[in-house]
């Protein structure tokens, strides 16, 4: 389920590094906990964030949750498809359900993230 | 409401687990919040039927020659209008007319009543009642004697009718009979908390699993599904029904909560009457409204309500309405902002949603 090509946060985001860009989404565990997603509030391209900033929010039938970036950076792309079809996050959280792409300033914070095995353990614990 | 490390389990616990329900602790009980999709469960209740285990609810027997006098003093509705086989919605109010709890009062027989209260308030309710004793009235906690199933939805009557000789059509809303379902004695009550037609069945917990199975098997082809607390909450919100800890609590009165119809000022003295008489005459300082979110975003309990950038109130319930496919909520605002069409905003941290006041209930079934 959890690929080692991704890194994971305690808050159940995943990150995929593509050169100086970082793709951020929420994990399969997170989408299951949220339940059926009905709205996603995403930032604008050009917005910048500091580590641990909330960059958006996800509203599900059950609850609302902020999503955070572990890295500082500027938003270069948001997943426009989620505007009309937020349920993509439920259907394919690690793929088509990505949220934003960030041009990150420093990879330092990446060290503190979990790999697949650690993340799997954290959600089983 | 107390969090316990060992939540109680209903007689149907094994059924919920076997059905794959997500179990959560609620008011000291381990309860099913959903079996699969709460949106599907919600829609099943609106279009076909849903079966809920609400055995966590508390039941008190109140009886003795002083029972009527006692309940007349403790609750705002007119208990003298009841008769055996009838029930009504009421509340336990403080002298300030705020809610200790809301409840149903069933008249079981001569000078014999059953109060059905929220699980989370059970201990406080019992203590409250016993702190206002009447010499000729006995209060007993019978919660362990009852499992409670709610069969709700347009197909409920048809499904239930297959398993009882009781003439269900003859039971009016807020009436009940002692009957039998699938060979099991139960109190069949035409009540519910979903805005749909349906029944609530009070029975011996030992009999609950067999009735649960019989109803679900029999109703499967009609679209009957087991439904959890999540669907129960979204259904009651659409139906404009108050939930303790949300629309009503120790800070709110029936008039503020738009439940003034339970208040019978002329029946004689009761706890909270003076305050309610004053509110009836002079109005209240806050009023419960329903609102819809325009555009995106979902309001949740505790979010701030703004008008012209000023804080004017707080959201009491909010969520996604599966029936209308939009976000709705309730909250308290000053009466001058309670008119339908009033433009408001809901704020949470950095997010702001546009909202507009709409009539309650959001949903009313067509008969």
Short mmCIF file of C-alpha atoms in Angstrom, two decimals:
data_model
loop_
_atom_site.label_atom_id
_atom_site.label_comp_id
_atom_site.label_asym_id
_atom_site.label_seq_id
_atom_site.Cartn_x
_atom_site.Cartn_y
_atom_site.Cartn_z
CA UNK A 1 0.00 0.00 0.00
CA UNK A 2 2.65 2.50 1.09
CA UNK A 3 5.36 3.01 -1.49
CA UNK A 4 8.93 3.78 -0.63
CA UNK A 5 9.00 6.35 -3.42
CA UNK A 6 7.01 8.58 -1.07
CA UNK A 7 7.75 10.14 2.31
CA UNK A 8 5.13 10.47 5.02
CA UNK A 9 4.25 12.93 7.79
CA UNK A 10 2.74 12.36 11.22
CA UNK A 11 -0.26 14.33 10.00
CA UNK A 12 -0.82 11.76 7.22
CA UNK A 13 0.39 13.73 4.22
CA UNK A 14 2.65 12.08 1.67
CA UNK A 15 5.38 13.82 -0.35
CA UNK A 16 7.00 12.87 -3.61
CA UNK A 17 10.15 14.71 -4.67
CA UNK A 18 10.54 15.53 -8.37
CA UNK A 19 13.82 17.44 -8.70
CA UNK A 20 13.20 20.78 -6.94
CA UNK A 21 9.46 20.17 -6.80
CA UNK A 22 7.57 18.33 -4.15
CA UNK A 23 4.10 16.85 -4.73
CA UNK A 24 1.92 16.69 -1.61
CA UNK A 25 -1.19 14.63 -1.00
CA UNK A 26 -2.92 12.83 1.83
CA UNK A 27 -2.40 9.16 2.57
CA UNK A 28 -4.81 6.35 2.02
CA UNK A 29 -5.11 6.08 5.80
CA UNK A 30 -6.08 9.76 5.96
CA UNK A 31 -8.74 9.52 3.28
CA UNK A 32 -10.25 6.50 5.01
CA UNK A 33 -10.34 8.35 8.31
CA UNK A 34 -11.87 11.43 6.70
CA UNK A 35 -14.57 9.52 4.88
CA UNK A 36 -16.18 10.85 1.74
CA UNK A 37 -14.52 14.09 0.65
CA UNK A 38 -16.93 16.79 -0.50
CA UNK A 39 -14.80 19.96 -0.72
CA UNK A 40 -11.13 20.71 -0.94
CA UNK A 41 -9.80 24.15 -0.20
CA UNK A 42 -6.45 24.66 -1.95
CA UNK A 43 -4.08 27.63 -2.14
CA UNK A 44 -3.39 29.75 -5.20
CA UNK A 45 -0.38 29.24 -7.42
CA UNK A 46 2.26 31.66 -6.11
CA UNK A 47 1.30 31.35 -2.44
CA UNK A 48 4.26 30.54 -0.24
CA UNK A 49 4.38 28.61 2.98
CA UNK A 50 6.71 27.97 5.89
CA UNK A 51 7.27 24.48 7.29
CA UNK A 52 4.24 23.21 9.24
CA UNK A 53 1.93 25.78 7.67
CA UNK A 54 -1.59 24.68 6.81
CA UNK A 55 -1.86 25.15 3.05
CA UNK A 56 -5.42 23.94 2.65
CA UNK A 57 -8.34 22.10 4.14
CA UNK A 58 -10.33 19.04 3.29
CA UNK A 59 -14.02 18.81 4.15
CA UNK A 60 -15.54 15.37 4.28
CA UNK A 61 -19.03 14.23 5.10
CA UNK A 62 -17.69 13.54 8.56
CA UNK A 63 -15.15 16.19 9.47
CA UNK A 64 -12.84 18.95 8.29
CA UNK A 65 -9.07 18.70 8.41
CA UNK A 66 -6.27 21.08 7.58
CA UNK A 67 -3.39 19.84 5.43
CA UNK A 68 0.15 20.94 6.20
CA UNK A 69 3.39 21.21 4.32
CA UNK A 70 6.53 19.99 6.09
CA UNK A 71 8.65 22.01 3.65
CA UNK A 72 8.91 25.72 2.97
CA UNK A 73 8.21 26.73 -0.59
CA UNK A 74 6.04 28.29 -3.25
CA UNK A 75 3.02 26.66 -4.83
CA UNK A 76 3.61 26.10 -8.55
CA UNK A 77 0.57 23.99 -9.35
CA UNK A 78 -2.65 22.90 -7.67
CA UNK A 79 -4.74 19.91 -8.69
CA UNK A 80 -7.58 21.65 -10.54
CA UNK A 81 -9.43 18.39 -11.09
CA UNK A 82 -10.31 18.28 -7.40
CA UNK A 83 -12.48 21.39 -7.77
CA UNK A 84 -15.21 19.45 -9.51
CA UNK A 85 -14.30 15.94 -8.39
CA UNK A 86 -13.01 15.98 -4.81
CA UNK A 87 -13.81 12.27 -4.52
CA UNK A 88 -10.64 11.58 -6.52
CA UNK A 89 -8.84 11.94 -3.19
CA UNK A 90 -10.81 8.95 -1.91
CA UNK A 91 -10.39 6.92 -5.09
CA UNK A 92 -6.68 7.47 -5.72
CA UNK A 93 -5.11 9.32 -2.80
CA UNK A 94 -1.51 8.58 -3.74
CA UNK A 95 -1.93 9.24 -7.46
CA UNK A 96 -4.56 11.37 -9.20
CA UNK A 97 -5.64 12.73 -5.83
CA UNK A 98 -2.49 14.78 -5.25
CA UNK A 99 -3.15 18.27 -3.87
CA UNK A 100 -0.34 20.70 -4.69
CA UNK A 101 3.14 20.95 -6.15
CA UNK A 102 5.56 23.07 -4.20
CA UNK A 103 8.94 24.45 -5.29
CA UNK A 104 10.78 23.84 -2.05
CA UNK A 105 13.59 25.96 -0.68
CA UNK A 106 15.40 23.38 1.39
CA UNK A 107 15.24 19.64 1.70
CA UNK A 108 16.40 19.70 5.32
CA UNK A 109 13.01 18.83 6.71
CA UNK A 110 12.80 15.74 4.53
CA UNK A 111 15.10 13.96 6.96
CA UNK A 112 12.43 14.00 9.64
CA UNK A 113 9.78 12.33 7.49
CA UNK A 114 8.87 8.67 7.61
CA UNK A 115 9.54 6.02 5.01
CA UNK A 116 6.86 3.50 4.07
CA UNK A 117 7.75 1.00 6.76
CA UNK A 118 7.86 3.61 9.50
CA UNK A 119 4.56 5.10 8.37
CA UNK A 120 2.89 1.72 8.20
CA UNK A 121 4.04 1.06 11.76
CA UNK A 122 2.82 4.46 12.94
CA UNK A 123 -0.73 3.88 11.73
CA UNK A 124 -0.82 0.35 13.12
CA UNK A 125 0.48 1.56 16.49
CA UNK B 1 -20.65 13.07 29.52
CA UNK B 2 -17.89 10.93 30.91
CA UNK B 3 -15.24 9.16 28.89
CA UNK B 4 -14.63 5.73 30.27
CA UNK B 5 -11.80 3.38 29.49
CA UNK B 6 -14.22 0.48 29.30
CA UNK B 7 -17.15 1.61 27.20
CA UNK B 8 -20.33 -0.40 27.50
CA UNK B 9 -21.47 -2.61 24.66
CA UNK B 10 -25.02 -3.03 23.45
CA UNK B 11 -26.59 -6.43 22.94
CA UNK B 12 -25.87 -6.00 19.22
CA UNK B 13 -22.16 -5.36 19.53
CA UNK B 14 -21.15 -8.63 17.86
CA UNK B 15 -23.55 -7.92 14.98
CA UNK B 16 -21.96 -4.51 14.36
CA UNK B 17 -18.44 -5.90 14.44
CA UNK B 18 -19.38 -8.76 12.13
CA UNK B 19 -20.94 -6.25 9.70
CA UNK B 20 -17.62 -4.37 9.58
CA UNK B 21 -18.88 -1.30 11.42
CA UNK B 22 -16.46 1.37 12.52
CA UNK B 23 -16.99 1.44 16.29
CA UNK B 24 -16.45 4.59 18.33
CA UNK B 25 -16.94 5.54 21.94
CA UNK B 26 -20.02 7.67 22.36
CA UNK B 27 -21.43 8.70 25.74
CA UNK B 28 -19.72 5.79 27.47
CA UNK B 29 -20.84 3.25 24.89
CA UNK B 30 -19.08 1.56 22.04
CA UNK B 31 -21.36 2.36 19.11
CA UNK B 32 -21.33 1.88 15.33
CA UNK B 33 -20.64 5.18 13.58
CA UNK B 34 -20.94 3.71 10.09
CA UNK B 35 -21.02 0.29 8.45
CA UNK B 36 -19.72 1.47 5.10
CA UNK B 37 -20.62 4.87 3.66
CA UNK B 38 -22.59 7.15 5.97
CA UNK B 39 -23.89 9.00 2.93
CA UNK B 40 -25.35 5.77 1.54
CA UNK B 41 -26.87 4.97 4.93
CA UNK B 42 -28.41 8.44 5.07
CA UNK B 43 -29.87 8.13 1.58
CA UNK B 44 -31.19 4.63 2.32
CA UNK B 45 -33.21 6.06 5.23
CA UNK B 46 -34.64 8.84 3.00
CA UNK B 47 -35.53 6.50 0.12
CA UNK B 48 -36.02 3.04 1.65
CA UNK B 49 -35.17 2.25 5.27
CA UNK B 50 -32.41 2.07 7.84
CA UNK B 51 -32.09 0.10 11.06
CA UNK B 52 -30.32 1.78 13.98
CA UNK B 53 -29.14 0.36 17.27
CA UNK B 54 -29.77 3.14 19.77
CA UNK B 55 -29.69 0.96 22.85
CA UNK B 56 -27.37 3.44 24.52
CA UNK B 57 -30.38 5.66 25.26
CA UNK B 58 -31.41 5.64 28.92
CA UNK B 59 -34.83 4.66 30.28
CA UNK B 60 -36.24 5.67 33.67
CA UNK B 61 -39.45 4.30 35.09
CA UNK B 62 -41.34 6.95 37.07
CA UNK B 63 -44.38 5.63 38.90
CA UNK B 64 -46.58 6.00 41.92
CA UNK B 65 -49.60 8.14 42.83
CA UNK B 66 -47.48 11.31 42.66
CA UNK B 67 -45.91 10.53 39.28
CA UNK B 68 -48.08 12.93 37.29
CA UNK B 69 -47.58 15.76 39.76
CA UNK B 70 -43.83 15.08 39.81
CA UNK B 71 -43.47 15.09 36.02
CA UNK B 72 -45.66 18.16 35.69
CA UNK B 73 -43.20 19.98 37.94
CA UNK B 74 -40.06 18.62 36.28
CA UNK B 75 -40.97 19.04 32.59
CA UNK B 76 -42.53 21.88 30.54
CA UNK B 77 -44.94 19.84 28.41
CA UNK B 78 -48.38 18.93 29.73
CA UNK B 79 -48.13 15.40 31.06
CA UNK B 80 -51.84 15.47 31.98
CA UNK B 81 -52.62 15.35 28.25
CA UNK B 82 -50.95 11.96 27.93
CA UNK B 83 -52.78 8.69 28.41
CA UNK B 84 -51.55 5.11 28.33
CA UNK B 85 -50.25 4.46 24.81
CA UNK B 86 -49.21 8.05 24.16
CA UNK B 87 -45.83 9.76 24.34
CA UNK B 88 -44.54 13.28 23.94
CA UNK B 89 -41.30 15.18 23.54
CA UNK B 90 -40.24 17.35 26.45
CA UNK B 91 -37.25 18.38 28.52
CA UNK B 92 -35.74 18.56 31.94
CA UNK B 93 -35.25 22.25 32.65
CA UNK B 94 -33.38 24.15 35.31
CA UNK B 95 -35.10 27.00 37.19
CA UNK B 96 -33.39 29.23 34.58
CA UNK B 97 -35.32 27.25 31.93
CA UNK B 98 -32.16 25.86 30.35
CA UNK B 99 -31.81 22.23 29.42
CA UNK B 100 -30.53 19.52 31.74
CA UNK B 101 -31.63 17.19 28.93
CA UNK B 102 -34.33 16.64 26.36
CA UNK B 103 -36.40 13.50 26.60
CA UNK B 104 -39.44 11.49 25.60
CA UNK B 105 -42.18 10.77 28.13
CA UNK B 106 -44.22 7.60 27.54
CA UNK B 107 -47.28 6.92 29.61
CA UNK B 108 -47.17 3.18 30.22
CA UNK B 109 -50.20 2.88 32.49
CA UNK B 110 -52.05 4.57 35.30
CA UNK B 111 -49.46 6.69 37.21
CA UNK B 112 -46.70 4.87 35.35
CA UNK B 113 -44.33 6.61 32.94
CA UNK B 114 -41.14 5.82 31.04
CA UNK B 115 -38.65 8.63 30.39
CA UNK B 116 -36.19 8.12 27.54
CA UNK B 117 -33.07 10.24 27.97
CA UNK B 118 -29.71 10.79 26.32
CA UNK B 119 -27.01 8.31 27.32
CA UNK B 120 -24.50 11.07 27.91
CA UNK B 121 -26.78 12.79 30.43
CA UNK B 122 -28.14 9.72 32.16
CA UNK B 123 -26.29 10.09 35.45
CA UNK B 124 -26.99 13.80 35.69
CA UNK B 125 -30.64 13.32 34.77
CA UNK B 126 -31.12 10.70 37.45
CA UNK B 127 -29.39 12.86 40.05
CA UNK B 128 -31.46 15.86 38.95
CA UNK B 129 -34.76 13.99 39.24
CA UNK B 130 -33.82 12.51 42.60
CA UNK B 131 -32.79 15.91 43.94
CA UNK B 132 -36.39 17.08 43.44
CA UNK B 133 -38.12 14.17 45.19
CA UNK B 134 -41.85 13.68 45.44
CA UNK B 135 -43.02 11.57 48.38
CA UNK B 136 -45.45 9.51 46.29
CA UNK B 137 -43.30 8.87 43.27
CA UNK B 138 -40.50 6.38 42.61
CA UNK B 139 -37.78 6.78 40.00
CA UNK B 140 -35.87 3.73 38.81
CA UNK B 141 -33.16 3.43 36.20
CA UNK B 142 -34.35 0.71 33.84
CA UNK B 143 -31.79 1.36 31.12
CA UNK B 144 -30.37 -2.15 31.39
CA UNK B 145 -33.77 -3.64 30.69
CA UNK B 146 -34.13 -2.21 27.23
CA UNK B 147 -32.48 -2.54 23.88
CA UNK B 148 -33.75 0.11 21.47
CA UNK B 149 -33.92 -0.32 17.71
CA UNK B 150 -35.06 2.41 15.33
CA UNK B 151 -36.47 1.28 12.00
CA UNK B 152 -36.81 4.45 9.94
CA UNK B 153 -37.71 5.31 6.38
CA UNK B 154 -40.57 5.14 3.88
CA UNK B 155 -40.35 1.33 3.71
CA UNK B 156 -40.19 0.86 7.49
CA UNK B 157 -43.86 0.16 8.00
CA UNK B 158 -44.02 -2.37 5.18
CA UNK B 159 -40.97 -4.24 6.47
CA UNK B 160 -42.14 -4.26 10.08
CA UNK B 161 -45.67 -5.32 9.14
CA UNK B 162 -44.37 -8.69 7.89
CA UNK B 163 -43.32 -9.59 11.41
CA UNK B 164 -46.17 -8.45 13.59
CA UNK B 165 -49.90 -8.85 13.91
CA UNK B 166 -50.16 -5.34 15.35
CA UNK B 167 -51.98 -2.96 13.02
CA UNK B 168 -49.12 -0.54 12.46
CA UNK B 169 -51.18 1.85 10.35
CA UNK B 170 -53.41 2.37 13.37
CA UNK B 171 -50.53 3.68 15.47
CA UNK B 172 -50.42 7.47 15.09
CA UNK B 173 -47.28 9.54 15.42
CA UNK B 174 -46.14 9.62 19.06
CA UNK B 175 -48.38 6.71 19.99
CA UNK B 176 -47.25 3.22 20.92
CA UNK B 177 -48.56 -0.26 21.66
CA UNK B 178 -47.23 -3.28 23.46
CA UNK B 179 -46.99 -5.90 20.75
CA UNK B 180 -44.82 -8.58 19.35
CA UNK B 181 -42.32 -8.55 16.49
CA UNK B 182 -41.01 -11.85 15.14
CA UNK B 183 -42.34 -13.59 18.22
CA UNK B 184 -40.64 -11.20 20.63
CA UNK B 185 -42.52 -8.90 23.02
CA UNK B 186 -41.76 -5.26 22.45
CA UNK B 187 -43.05 -1.77 22.77
CA UNK B 188 -43.72 -0.53 19.26
CA UNK B 189 -43.52 3.25 19.18
CA UNK B 190 -44.22 5.45 16.18
CA UNK B 191 -41.39 7.85 16.86
CA UNK B 192 -37.97 8.60 15.47
CA UNK B 193 -35.13 11.01 15.02
CA UNK B 194 -34.66 11.08 11.27
CA UNK B 195 -37.52 13.09 9.79
CA UNK B 196 -38.89 9.93 8.18
CA UNK B 197 -41.82 7.72 9.10
CA UNK B 198 -40.78 4.82 11.22
CA UNK B 199 -40.83 3.00 14.49
CA UNK B 200 -38.75 2.57 17.57
CA UNK B 201 -38.81 -0.83 19.24
CA UNK B 202 -38.08 -1.20 22.95
CA UNK B 203 -37.31 -4.77 23.86
CA UNK B 204 -35.40 -7.13 26.13
CA UNK B 205 -31.72 -6.91 25.17
CA UNK B 206 -31.58 -10.71 24.97
CA UNK B 207 -34.08 -10.55 22.09
CA UNK B 208 -32.32 -7.79 20.17
CA UNK B 209 -29.99 -9.91 17.99
CA UNK B 210 -32.79 -12.10 16.65
CA UNK B 211 -35.02 -9.12 15.74
CA UNK B 212 -32.03 -7.31 14.22
CA UNK B 213 -31.35 -10.32 11.97
CA UNK B 214 -34.97 -10.89 11.03
CA UNK B 215 -35.54 -7.25 10.03
CA UNK B 216 -32.31 -6.89 8.05
CA UNK B 217 -32.87 -10.18 6.19
CA UNK B 218 -36.45 -9.38 5.45
CA UNK B 219 -35.78 -5.80 4.37
CA UNK B 220 -32.68 -6.36 2.30
CA UNK B 221 -34.63 -6.50 -0.96
CA UNK B 222 -36.44 -3.30 0.01
CA UNK B 223 -33.16 -1.46 0.45
CA UNK B 224 -33.01 -1.69 4.25
CA UNK B 225 -29.48 -1.26 5.58
CA UNK B 226 -28.00 -0.99 9.07
CA UNK B 227 -27.22 2.67 9.76
CA UNK B 228 -24.79 4.22 12.23
CA UNK B 229 -24.52 7.29 14.38
CA UNK B 230 -23.06 9.39 11.55
CA UNK B 231 -26.18 8.95 9.44
CA UNK B 232 -28.38 9.44 12.51
CA UNK B 233 -26.72 12.80 13.07
CA UNK B 234 -26.98 14.04 9.48
CA UNK B 235 -30.61 12.86 9.30
CA UNK B 236 -31.63 14.63 12.49
CA UNK B 237 -29.80 17.78 11.40
CA UNK B 238 -31.66 17.87 8.07
CA UNK B 239 -34.89 17.26 9.96
CA UNK B 240 -34.15 20.22 12.25
CA UNK B 241 -34.16 18.12 15.41
CA UNK B 242 -32.14 19.34 18.37
CA UNK B 243 -29.23 17.34 19.78
CA UNK B 244 -28.14 17.84 23.36
CA UNK B 245 -24.68 19.40 23.53
CA UNK B 246 -25.36 21.15 20.22
CA UNK B 247 -28.64 23.07 19.84
CA UNK B 248 -29.61 22.63 23.48
CA UNK B 249 -27.63 22.63 26.70
CA UNK B 250 -27.46 24.37 30.07
CA UNK B 251 -27.18 27.73 28.26
CA UNK B 252 -30.29 27.47 26.10
CA UNK B 253 -34.03 27.53 26.67
CA UNK B 254 -36.81 25.94 24.60
CA UNK B 255 -37.89 29.31 23.15
CA UNK B 256 -34.36 30.14 22.07
CA UNK B 257 -34.04 26.70 20.47
CA UNK B 258 -37.36 27.02 18.56
CA UNK B 259 -38.86 24.26 20.66
CA UNK B 260 -41.42 26.55 22.28
CA UNK B 261 -44.20 24.15 21.38
CA UNK B 262 -43.14 21.87 24.26
CA UNK B 263 -43.75 24.70 26.71
CA UNK B 264 -47.25 24.76 28.21
CA UNK B 265 -47.21 27.85 30.42
CA UNK B 266 -50.81 27.43 31.53
CA UNK B 267 -50.54 23.88 32.84
CA UNK B 268 -49.40 25.00 36.31
CA UNK B 269 -46.04 25.59 37.89
CA UNK B 270 -42.94 23.84 36.65
CA UNK B 271 -39.18 24.39 36.75
CA UNK B 272 -38.22 27.27 34.48
CA UNK B 273 -41.75 28.61 34.08
CA UNK B 274 -41.03 32.14 35.32
CA UNK B 275 -38.13 32.61 32.91
CA UNK B 276 -40.12 31.14 30.04
CA UNK B 277 -43.10 33.37 30.76
CA UNK B 278 -40.78 36.34 30.61
CA UNK B 279 -39.18 35.14 27.35
CA UNK B 280 -42.61 34.52 25.87
CA UNK B 281 -43.64 38.08 26.67
CA UNK B 282 -40.39 39.94 26.02
CA UNK B 283 -38.58 37.73 23.57
CA UNK B 284 -35.17 36.09 23.81
CA UNK B 285 -31.70 37.53 23.29
CA UNK B 286 -30.67 34.75 20.93
CA UNK B 287 -32.43 32.51 18.50
CA UNK B 288 -31.56 29.25 16.78
CA UNK B 289 -31.29 29.54 13.00
CA UNK B 290 -30.65 27.19 10.15
CA UNK B 291 -28.24 28.25 7.45
CA UNK B 292 -26.85 27.02 4.19
CA UNK B 293 -23.28 27.56 3.10
CA UNK B 294 -23.12 29.25 -0.28
CA UNK B 295 -20.25 27.84 -2.27
CA UNK B 296 -17.60 25.71 -0.68
CA UNK B 297 -16.77 24.85 2.88
CA UNK B 298 -18.52 23.07 5.72
CA UNK B 299 -19.38 24.74 8.99
CA UNK B 300 -18.80 22.75 12.18
CA UNK B 301 -19.84 23.15 15.80
CA UNK B 302 -17.92 25.94 17.51
CA UNK B 303 -17.21 27.98 14.39
CA UNK B 304 -17.89 31.69 14.66
CA UNK B 305 -20.85 33.32 12.93
CA UNK B 306 -20.18 36.82 11.58
CA UNK B 307 -22.42 39.57 10.27
CA UNK B 308 -20.82 42.61 8.66
CA UNK B 309 -17.48 41.36 9.98
CA UNK B 310 -18.69 41.39 13.58
CA UNK B 311 -18.97 38.22 15.65
CA UNK B 312 -22.64 37.58 16.27
CA UNK B 313 -22.89 33.93 17.22
CA UNK B 314 -21.65 30.36 17.19
CA UNK B 315 -22.38 27.32 15.07
CA UNK B 316 -24.10 24.54 17.06
CA UNK B 317 -24.19 21.84 14.37
CA UNK B 318 -22.85 21.76 10.86
CA UNK B 319 -22.28 19.22 8.19
CA UNK B 320 -22.90 17.96 4.75
CA UNK B 321 -26.51 17.40 3.79
CA UNK B 322 -26.64 14.30 1.59
CA UNK B 323 -30.22 15.08 0.58
CA UNK B 324 -29.55 18.60 -0.66
CA UNK B 325 -25.89 18.08 -1.52
CA UNK B 326 -24.84 21.21 0.23
CA UNK B 327 -23.41 22.16 3.58
CA UNK B 328 -25.95 23.19 6.23
CA UNK B 329 -25.82 24.09 9.87
CA UNK B 330 -27.51 25.55 12.89
CA UNK B 331 -26.37 28.26 15.24
CA UNK B 332 -27.41 31.00 17.61
CA UNK B 333 -27.63 34.64 16.55
CA UNK B 334 -29.41 37.72 17.92
CA UNK B 335 -33.10 37.64 16.93
CA UNK B 336 -32.77 40.58 14.51
CA UNK B 337 -30.39 38.46 12.39
CA UNK B 338 -32.60 35.38 12.39
CA UNK B 339 -34.81 36.30 9.42
CA UNK B 340 -34.68 34.05 6.38
CA UNK B 341 -32.38 35.44 3.75
CA UNK B 342 -30.05 37.19 6.19
CA UNK B 343 -26.50 37.05 4.87
CA UNK B 344 -23.92 35.75 7.34
CA UNK B 345 -20.42 34.39 7.30
CA UNK B 346 -18.94 31.42 9.13
CA UNK B 347 -15.30 31.69 10.14
CA UNK B 348 -12.82 29.08 11.25
CA UNK B 349 -9.20 30.06 11.59
CA UNK B 350 -8.30 31.65 8.24
CA UNK B 351 -11.29 30.30 6.34
CA UNK B 352 -14.52 32.19 5.79
CA UNK B 353 -17.67 30.81 4.24
CA UNK B 354 -20.68 32.77 3.02
CA UNK B 355 -23.92 31.59 4.57
CA UNK B 356 -27.58 32.52 4.34
CA UNK B 357 -30.33 31.97 6.90
CA UNK B 358 -32.94 29.45 5.72
CA UNK B 359 -36.09 28.03 7.27
CA UNK B 360 -35.89 25.07 9.64
CA UNK B 361 -36.27 22.21 9.18
CA UNK B 362 -34.09 21.85 6.11
CA UNK B 363 -35.95 18.68 5.26
CA UNK B 364 -39.62 17.81 5.59
CA UNK B 365 -40.88 14.57 4.14
CA UNK B 366 -43.79 14.53 1.73
CA UNK B 367 -46.63 12.34 2.93
#
